[in-house]
Tab-separated table of C-alpha atoms in Angstrom:
chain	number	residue	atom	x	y	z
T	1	UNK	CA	5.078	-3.880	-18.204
T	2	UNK	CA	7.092	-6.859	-17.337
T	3	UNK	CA	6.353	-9.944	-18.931
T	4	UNK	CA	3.879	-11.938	-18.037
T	5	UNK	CA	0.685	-13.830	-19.371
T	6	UNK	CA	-3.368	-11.755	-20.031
T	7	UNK	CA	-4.323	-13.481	-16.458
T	8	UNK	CA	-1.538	-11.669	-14.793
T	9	UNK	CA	-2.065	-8.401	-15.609
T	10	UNK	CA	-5.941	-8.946	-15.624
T	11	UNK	CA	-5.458	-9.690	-11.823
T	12	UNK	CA	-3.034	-6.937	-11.175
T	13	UNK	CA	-6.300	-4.744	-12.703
T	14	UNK	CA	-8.692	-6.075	-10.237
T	15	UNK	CA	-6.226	-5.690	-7.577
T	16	UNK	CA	-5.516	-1.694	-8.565
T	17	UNK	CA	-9.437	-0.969	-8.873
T	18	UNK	CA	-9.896	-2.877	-5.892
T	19	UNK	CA	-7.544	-0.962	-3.805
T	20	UNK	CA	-8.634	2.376	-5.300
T	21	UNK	CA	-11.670	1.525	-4.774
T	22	UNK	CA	-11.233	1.584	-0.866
T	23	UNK	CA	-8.511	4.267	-0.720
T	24	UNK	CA	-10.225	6.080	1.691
T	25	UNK	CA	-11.101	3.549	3.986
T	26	UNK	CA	-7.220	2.249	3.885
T	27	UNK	CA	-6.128	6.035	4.652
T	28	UNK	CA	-8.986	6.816	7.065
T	29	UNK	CA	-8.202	2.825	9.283
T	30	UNK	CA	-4.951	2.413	9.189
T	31	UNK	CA	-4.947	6.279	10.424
T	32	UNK	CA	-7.178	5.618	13.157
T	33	UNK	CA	-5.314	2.618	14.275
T	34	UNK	CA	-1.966	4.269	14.415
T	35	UNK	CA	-3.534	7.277	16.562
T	36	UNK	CA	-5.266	5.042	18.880
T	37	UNK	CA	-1.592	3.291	19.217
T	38	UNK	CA	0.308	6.032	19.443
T	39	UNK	CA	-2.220	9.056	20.767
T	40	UNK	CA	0.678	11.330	21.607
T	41	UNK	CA	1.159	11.867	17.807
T	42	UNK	CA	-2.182	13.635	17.734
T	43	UNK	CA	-1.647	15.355	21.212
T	44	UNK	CA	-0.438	19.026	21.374
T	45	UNK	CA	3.190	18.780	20.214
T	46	UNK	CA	2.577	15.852	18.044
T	47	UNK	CA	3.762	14.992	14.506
T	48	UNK	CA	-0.262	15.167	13.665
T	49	UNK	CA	-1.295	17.380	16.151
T	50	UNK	CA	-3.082	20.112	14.511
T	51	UNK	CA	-5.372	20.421	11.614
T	52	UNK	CA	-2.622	21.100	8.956
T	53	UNK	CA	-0.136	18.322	10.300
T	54	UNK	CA	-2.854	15.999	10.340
T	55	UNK	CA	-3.534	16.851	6.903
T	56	UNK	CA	-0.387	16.684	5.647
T	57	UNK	CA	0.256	13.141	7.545
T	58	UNK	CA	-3.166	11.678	5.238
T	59	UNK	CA	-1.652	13.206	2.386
T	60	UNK	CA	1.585	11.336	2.708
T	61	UNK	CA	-0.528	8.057	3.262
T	62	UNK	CA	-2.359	8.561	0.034
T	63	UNK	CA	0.719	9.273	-1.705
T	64	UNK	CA	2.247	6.267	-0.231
T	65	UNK	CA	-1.097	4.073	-1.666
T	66	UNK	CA	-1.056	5.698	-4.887
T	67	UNK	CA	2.797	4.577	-5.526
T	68	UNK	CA	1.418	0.715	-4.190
T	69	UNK	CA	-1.296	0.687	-6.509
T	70	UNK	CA	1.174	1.480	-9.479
T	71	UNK	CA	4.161	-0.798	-8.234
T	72	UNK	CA	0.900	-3.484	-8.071
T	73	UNK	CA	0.044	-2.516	-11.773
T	74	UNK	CA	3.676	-2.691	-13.015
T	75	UNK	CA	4.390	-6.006	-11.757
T	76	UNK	CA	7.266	-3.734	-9.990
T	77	UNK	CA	7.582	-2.875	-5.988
T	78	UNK	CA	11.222	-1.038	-6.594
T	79	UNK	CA	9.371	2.144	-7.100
T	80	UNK	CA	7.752	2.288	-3.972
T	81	UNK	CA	11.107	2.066	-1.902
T	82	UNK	CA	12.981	4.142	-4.529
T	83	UNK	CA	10.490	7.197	-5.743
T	84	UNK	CA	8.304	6.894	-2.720
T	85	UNK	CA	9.629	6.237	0.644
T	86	UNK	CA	13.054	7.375	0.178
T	87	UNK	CA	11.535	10.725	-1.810
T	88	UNK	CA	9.131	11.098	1.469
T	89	UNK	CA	12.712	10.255	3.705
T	90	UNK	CA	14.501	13.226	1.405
T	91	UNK	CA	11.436	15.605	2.221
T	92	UNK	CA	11.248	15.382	5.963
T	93	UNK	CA	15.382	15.747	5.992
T	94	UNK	CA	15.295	18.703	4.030
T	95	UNK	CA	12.313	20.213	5.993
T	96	UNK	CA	14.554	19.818	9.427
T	97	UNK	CA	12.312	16.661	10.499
T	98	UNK	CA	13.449	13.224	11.145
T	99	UNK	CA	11.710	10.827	9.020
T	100	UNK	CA	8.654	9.823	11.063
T	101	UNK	CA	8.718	5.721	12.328
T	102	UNK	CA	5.033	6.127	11.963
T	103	UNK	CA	4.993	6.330	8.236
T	104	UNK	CA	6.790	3.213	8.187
T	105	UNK	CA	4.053	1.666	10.637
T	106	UNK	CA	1.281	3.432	8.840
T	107	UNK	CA	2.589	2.126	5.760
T	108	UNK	CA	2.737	-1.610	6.899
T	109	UNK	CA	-0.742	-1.301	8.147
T	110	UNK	CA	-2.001	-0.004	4.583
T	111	UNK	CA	-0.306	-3.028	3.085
T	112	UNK	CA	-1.685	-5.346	5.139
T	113	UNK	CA	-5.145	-4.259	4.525
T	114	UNK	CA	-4.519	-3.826	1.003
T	115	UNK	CA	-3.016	-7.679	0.886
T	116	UNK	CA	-6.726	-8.688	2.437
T	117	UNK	CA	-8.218	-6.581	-0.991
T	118	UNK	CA	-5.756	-8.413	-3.142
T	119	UNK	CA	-6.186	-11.816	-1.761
T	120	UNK	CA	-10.096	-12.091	-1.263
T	121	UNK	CA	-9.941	-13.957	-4.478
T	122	UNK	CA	-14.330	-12.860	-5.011
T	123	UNK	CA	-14.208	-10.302	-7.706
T	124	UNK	CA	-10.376	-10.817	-8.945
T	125	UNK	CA	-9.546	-12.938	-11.989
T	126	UNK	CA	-9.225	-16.089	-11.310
T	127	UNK	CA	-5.426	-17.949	-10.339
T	128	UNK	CA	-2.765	-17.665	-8.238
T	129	UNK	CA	-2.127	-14.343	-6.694
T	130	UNK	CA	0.738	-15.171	-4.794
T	131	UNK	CA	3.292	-13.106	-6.906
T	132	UNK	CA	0.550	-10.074	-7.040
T	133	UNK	CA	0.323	-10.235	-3.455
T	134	UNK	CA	4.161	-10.130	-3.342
């Protein structure tokens, strides 16, 4: 774990329970708001249009979440660009599917709501969590 003082990695804690905590509710949104933005993707010919596809497409947003809540617990966000997103980018190339845009929106939109978990400051130890948040 990179260095840093008790506080810090007491905060990254709060922040990984916090977000695992509402896993679900990150997948299950930021879902919803990407389909209501982009309803063709759940239409008939869609990248989430039937019940495997869609399945698959909340898998890869869990996966996504689990690889933030350990770059948030390692003090370390290199792994989620170089294990996850560019592992996910490998997977739909070698499956014959251009990597989707929407994973990249989906993924912002988990972020953002998992930077509102991380910076409601009721519940996480106390201090700055600028650099978590970052």
């Amino acid at each position: 774990m990179p260095s840093g003082n008790r506080f810090d990695s007491n905060k990254r804690m709060d922040a990984v329970n916090r977000i695992t905590s509402n896993a679900s509710a990150l997948v299950t949104n930021a879902a919803r708001e990407l389909f209501a933005q982009q309803p063709a993707l759940i239409a008939p010919g869609g990248n989430a249009y039937t019940h495997r596809r869609m399945a698959a497409c909340l898998r890869d947003m869990e996966i996504i979440l689990r690889y933030v809540t350990y770059a948030v617990f390692t003090g370390d966000a290199s792994v989620l660009e170089d294990r996850c997103l560019n592992g996910l980018r490998e997977t739909y190339l070698a499956l014959g599917r251009p990597p989707a845009l929407q994973l990249l929106k989906v993924s912002a939109k988990m972020k953002d709501a998992a930077l509102g978990l991380v910076n409601d400051r009721n519940g996480i130890t106390p201090g700055d969590c600028t650099a978590l948040a970052s």
